[in-house]
XYZ file of C-alpha atoms in Angstrom:
289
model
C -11.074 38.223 1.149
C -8.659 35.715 -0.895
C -6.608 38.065 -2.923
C -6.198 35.365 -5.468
C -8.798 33.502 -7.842
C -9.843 30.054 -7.072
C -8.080 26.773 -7.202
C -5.159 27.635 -5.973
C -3.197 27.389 -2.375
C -4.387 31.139 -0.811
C -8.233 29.793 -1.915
C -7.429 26.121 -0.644
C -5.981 27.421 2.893
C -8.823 30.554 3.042
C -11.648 27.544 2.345
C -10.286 25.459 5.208
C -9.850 28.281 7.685
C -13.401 29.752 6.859
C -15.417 26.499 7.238
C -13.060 26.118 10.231
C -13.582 29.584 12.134
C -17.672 29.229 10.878
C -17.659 26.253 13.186
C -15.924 27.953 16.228
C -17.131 31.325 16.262
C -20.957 30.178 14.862
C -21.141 32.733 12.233
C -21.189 32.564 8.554
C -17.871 32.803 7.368
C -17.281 33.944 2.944
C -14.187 33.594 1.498
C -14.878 35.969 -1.489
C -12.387 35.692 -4.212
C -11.112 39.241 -5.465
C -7.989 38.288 -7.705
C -5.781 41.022 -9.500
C -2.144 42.522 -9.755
C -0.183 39.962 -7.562
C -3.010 39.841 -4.820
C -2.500 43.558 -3.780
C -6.272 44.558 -5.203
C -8.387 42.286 -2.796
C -5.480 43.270 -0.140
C -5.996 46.839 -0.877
C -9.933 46.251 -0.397
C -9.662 44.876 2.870
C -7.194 47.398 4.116
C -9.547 50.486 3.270
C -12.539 48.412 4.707
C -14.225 49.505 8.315
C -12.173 47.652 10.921
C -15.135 46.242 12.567
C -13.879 43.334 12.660
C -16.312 41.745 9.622
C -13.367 42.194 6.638
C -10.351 40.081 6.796
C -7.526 39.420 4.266
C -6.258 35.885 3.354
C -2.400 37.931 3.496
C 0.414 36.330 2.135
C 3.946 36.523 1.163
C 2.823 37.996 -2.660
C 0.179 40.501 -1.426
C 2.618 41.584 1.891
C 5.969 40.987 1.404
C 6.771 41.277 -2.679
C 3.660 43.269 -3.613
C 4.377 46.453 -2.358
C 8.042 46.270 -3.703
C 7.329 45.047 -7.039
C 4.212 47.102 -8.034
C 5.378 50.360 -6.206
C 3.417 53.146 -6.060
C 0.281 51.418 -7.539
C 0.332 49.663 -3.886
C -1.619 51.991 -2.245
C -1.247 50.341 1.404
C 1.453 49.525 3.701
C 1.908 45.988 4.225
C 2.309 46.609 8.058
C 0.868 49.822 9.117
C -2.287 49.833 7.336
C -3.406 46.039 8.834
C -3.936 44.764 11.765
C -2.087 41.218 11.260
C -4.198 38.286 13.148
C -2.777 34.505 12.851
C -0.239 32.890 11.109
C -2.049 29.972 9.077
C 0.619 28.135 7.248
C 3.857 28.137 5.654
C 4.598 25.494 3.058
C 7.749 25.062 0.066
C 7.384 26.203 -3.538
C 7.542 23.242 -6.322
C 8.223 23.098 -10.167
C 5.581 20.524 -12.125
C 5.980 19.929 -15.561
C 3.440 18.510 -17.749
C 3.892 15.125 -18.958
C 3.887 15.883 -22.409
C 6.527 18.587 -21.947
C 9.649 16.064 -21.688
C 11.083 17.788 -19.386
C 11.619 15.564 -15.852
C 14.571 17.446 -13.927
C 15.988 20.624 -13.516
C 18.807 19.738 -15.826
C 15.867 19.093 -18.521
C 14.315 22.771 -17.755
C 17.762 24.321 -17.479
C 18.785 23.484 -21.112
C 14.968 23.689 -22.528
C 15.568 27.652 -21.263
C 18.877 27.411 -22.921
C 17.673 26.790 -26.236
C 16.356 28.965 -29.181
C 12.721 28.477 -28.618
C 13.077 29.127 -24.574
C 11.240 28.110 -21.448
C 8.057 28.941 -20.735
C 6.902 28.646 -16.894
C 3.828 29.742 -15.435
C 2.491 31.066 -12.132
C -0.535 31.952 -10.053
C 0.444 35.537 -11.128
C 3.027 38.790 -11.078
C 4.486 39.486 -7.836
C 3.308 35.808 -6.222
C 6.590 34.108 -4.574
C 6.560 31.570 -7.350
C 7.460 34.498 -9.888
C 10.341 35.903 -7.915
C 11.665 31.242 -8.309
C 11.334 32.200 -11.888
C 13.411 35.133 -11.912
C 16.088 33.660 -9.631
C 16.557 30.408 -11.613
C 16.731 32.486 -14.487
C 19.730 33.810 -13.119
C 21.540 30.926 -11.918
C 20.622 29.246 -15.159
C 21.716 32.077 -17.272
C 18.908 32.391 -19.414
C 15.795 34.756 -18.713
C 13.229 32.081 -18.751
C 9.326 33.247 -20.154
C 7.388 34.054 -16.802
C 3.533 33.132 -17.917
C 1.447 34.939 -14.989
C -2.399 33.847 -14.609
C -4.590 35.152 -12.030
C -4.180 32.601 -9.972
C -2.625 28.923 -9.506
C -5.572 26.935 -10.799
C -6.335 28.789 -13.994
C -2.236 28.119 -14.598
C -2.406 24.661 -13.519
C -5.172 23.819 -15.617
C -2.632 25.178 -18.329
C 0.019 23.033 -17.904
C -1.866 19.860 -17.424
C -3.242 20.679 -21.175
C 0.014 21.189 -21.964
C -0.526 24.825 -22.986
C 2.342 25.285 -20.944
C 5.445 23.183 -20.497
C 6.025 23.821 -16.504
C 5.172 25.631 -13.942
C 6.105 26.934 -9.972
C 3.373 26.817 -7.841
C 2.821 26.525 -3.819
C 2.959 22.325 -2.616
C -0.504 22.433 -1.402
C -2.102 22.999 -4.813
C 0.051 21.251 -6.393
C -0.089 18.243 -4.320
C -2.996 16.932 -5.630
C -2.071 16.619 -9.298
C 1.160 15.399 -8.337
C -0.545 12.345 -6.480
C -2.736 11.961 -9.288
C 0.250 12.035 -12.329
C -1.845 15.188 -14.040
C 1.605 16.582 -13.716
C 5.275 15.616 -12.920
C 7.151 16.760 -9.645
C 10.352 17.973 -11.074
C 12.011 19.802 -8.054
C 11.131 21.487 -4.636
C 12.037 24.174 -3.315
C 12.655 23.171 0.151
C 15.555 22.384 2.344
C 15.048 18.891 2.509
C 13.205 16.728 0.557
C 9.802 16.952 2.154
C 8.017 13.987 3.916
C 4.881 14.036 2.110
C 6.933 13.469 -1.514
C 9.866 12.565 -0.379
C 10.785 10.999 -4.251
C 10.960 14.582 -5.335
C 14.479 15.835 -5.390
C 15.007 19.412 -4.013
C 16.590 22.348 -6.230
C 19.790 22.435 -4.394
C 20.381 18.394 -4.889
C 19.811 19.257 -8.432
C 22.994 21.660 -8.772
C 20.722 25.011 -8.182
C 20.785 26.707 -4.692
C 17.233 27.734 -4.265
C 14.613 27.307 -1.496
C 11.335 29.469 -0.837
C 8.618 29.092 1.706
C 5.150 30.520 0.688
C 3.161 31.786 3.928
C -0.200 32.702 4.372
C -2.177 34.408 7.111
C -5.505 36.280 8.452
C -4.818 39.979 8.178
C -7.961 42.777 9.565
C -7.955 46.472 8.634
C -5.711 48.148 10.864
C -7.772 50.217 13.791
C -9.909 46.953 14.298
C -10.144 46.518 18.252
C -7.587 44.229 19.875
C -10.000 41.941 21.495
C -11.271 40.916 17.913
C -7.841 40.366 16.841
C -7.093 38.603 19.985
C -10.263 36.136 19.455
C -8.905 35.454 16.262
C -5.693 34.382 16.942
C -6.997 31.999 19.819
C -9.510 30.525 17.720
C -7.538 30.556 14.666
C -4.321 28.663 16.759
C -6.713 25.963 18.268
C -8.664 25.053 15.007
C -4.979 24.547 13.691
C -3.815 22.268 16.527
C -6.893 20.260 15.630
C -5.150 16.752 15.074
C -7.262 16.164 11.546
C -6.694 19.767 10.426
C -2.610 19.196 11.036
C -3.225 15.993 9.177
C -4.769 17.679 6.458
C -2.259 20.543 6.175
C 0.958 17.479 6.279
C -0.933 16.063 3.328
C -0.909 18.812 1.058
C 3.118 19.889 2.213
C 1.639 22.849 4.206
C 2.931 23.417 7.953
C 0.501 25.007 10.577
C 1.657 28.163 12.165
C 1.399 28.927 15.843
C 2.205 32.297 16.458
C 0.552 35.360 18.445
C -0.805 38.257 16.595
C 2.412 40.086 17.748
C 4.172 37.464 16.432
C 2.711 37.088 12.907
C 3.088 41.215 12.893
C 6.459 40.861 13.405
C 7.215 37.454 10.966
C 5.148 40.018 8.416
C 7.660 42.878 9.023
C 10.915 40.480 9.013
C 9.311 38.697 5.514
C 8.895 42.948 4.004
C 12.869 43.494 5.038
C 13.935 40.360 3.224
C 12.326 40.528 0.125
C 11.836 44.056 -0.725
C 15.718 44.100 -1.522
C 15.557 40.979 -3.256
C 12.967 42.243 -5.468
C 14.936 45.030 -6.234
C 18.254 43.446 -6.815
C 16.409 40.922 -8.975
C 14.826 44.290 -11.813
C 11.628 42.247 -11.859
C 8.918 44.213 -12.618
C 4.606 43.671 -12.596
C 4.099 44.378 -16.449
């Protein structure tokens, strides 16, 4: 299940993995998109699915870690309890783009664009996604609510701001990357601690003057209750399609970084991610509507 519509870094990462595991495990392996209220609908599917071992989740920082904070009660899972978290896939930095026609080629540019009377508007692959909670945080270090434009997902937005229907948008690096490469849009600042080594022309946030960085992560997620030897499978086959030379080749080219971690481990990077961020979210009055 990819929680978000197509085009965008959770379908990207959920289309490798699938074609991936399909080869390793010989069965068929769907990655059916089910997009809808910050990924928490197809997450919410998956969790009250038979844990059998057949129904997975393509979790992620949105649908686990803001999600449940940000929607509140119309979460009806818990990000933890009610899954049985499988394999780390990758973790990669969040990036601003700007479409060419917008003018706008720094942070400075963006800044005093929100400034103004008319306002900034900036897209995302939706409410709740970790690329909304960037837009609400540079809001506040700018000092100017900026528009957040939410789409169901980050290829419907991106399409948007390479028409120039919107003026910028924060998206994940590995959708982005593409239309980066290609000049559809302009790189205007990343939100890493670096700069990163597959665009390393593109200034981060903090060398711009605004202390920011965020990490998107995404992961295989079952029902909880499904039997620890399937989750256990997983994970192995999961970590060695990962340490495939090409596939880490393919991940460094789109800014994404493989993970390698147990299932306990990714359980407990998923409970770590819930602590940090539900108080953000909170501290930040965001809200879903």
């Amino acid at each position: 299940m990819v929680p978000f519509a197509p085009g965008g870094t959770t379908d990207l990462v959920a289309r490798l993995v699938a074609a991936g595991l399909q080869e390793r495990l010989g069965v068929t392996v769907v990655a059916d998109n089910r997009p809808g209220a910050g990924a928490t609908l197809g997450s919410e599917q998956v969790a009250r699915s038979a844990p059998d071992g057949y129904t997975l989740v393509m979790s992620n920082i949105a649908s686990h870690a803001i999600g449940p904070t940000l929607y509140g009660n119309r979460v009806r899972y818990d990000p933890v309890k009610d899954f049985a978290h499988a394999a780390l896939v990758v973790t990669n930095p969040s990036v601003w783009v700007a479409s060419p026609s917008s003018g706008i080629r720094t942070l400075a540019d963006a800044a005093a664009r929100a400034r103004s009377p008319a306002g900034l508007d900036v897209a995302t692959s939706g409410a709740g996604s970790s690329n909304h909670m960037m837009v609400v945080r540079m809001s506040q270090l700018v000092g100017k609510e900026m528009n957040h434009i939410p789409f169901r997902g980050a290829g419907p937005a991106m399409q948007a701001v390479i028409a120039g229907q919107v003026p910028m948008m924060s998206d994940s690096l590995p959708s982005a990357a593409s239309h980066i490469r290609q000049g559809s849009v302009v790189a205007v600042g990343m939100a890493s601690a670096a700069r990163h080594p597959a665009f390393p022309d593109v200034p981060t946030f903090r060398e711009q003057g605004f202390d920011l960085a965020s990490d998107s992560w995404f992961g295989l997620s079952f029902p909880a209750g499904t039997p620890a030897g399937i989750v256990e499978r997983l994970n192995r086959e999961t970590r060695a399609f990962l340490a495939n030379p090409d596939i880490r080749g393919r991940f460094a080219e789109l800014g994404g970084t493989p993970g390698d971690l147990t299932a306990e481990g990714y359980t407990e990077f998923v409970q770590r991610e819930v602590a940090v961020w539900a108080p953000l979210v909170q501290a930040s009055g965001a809200t879903a509507d």
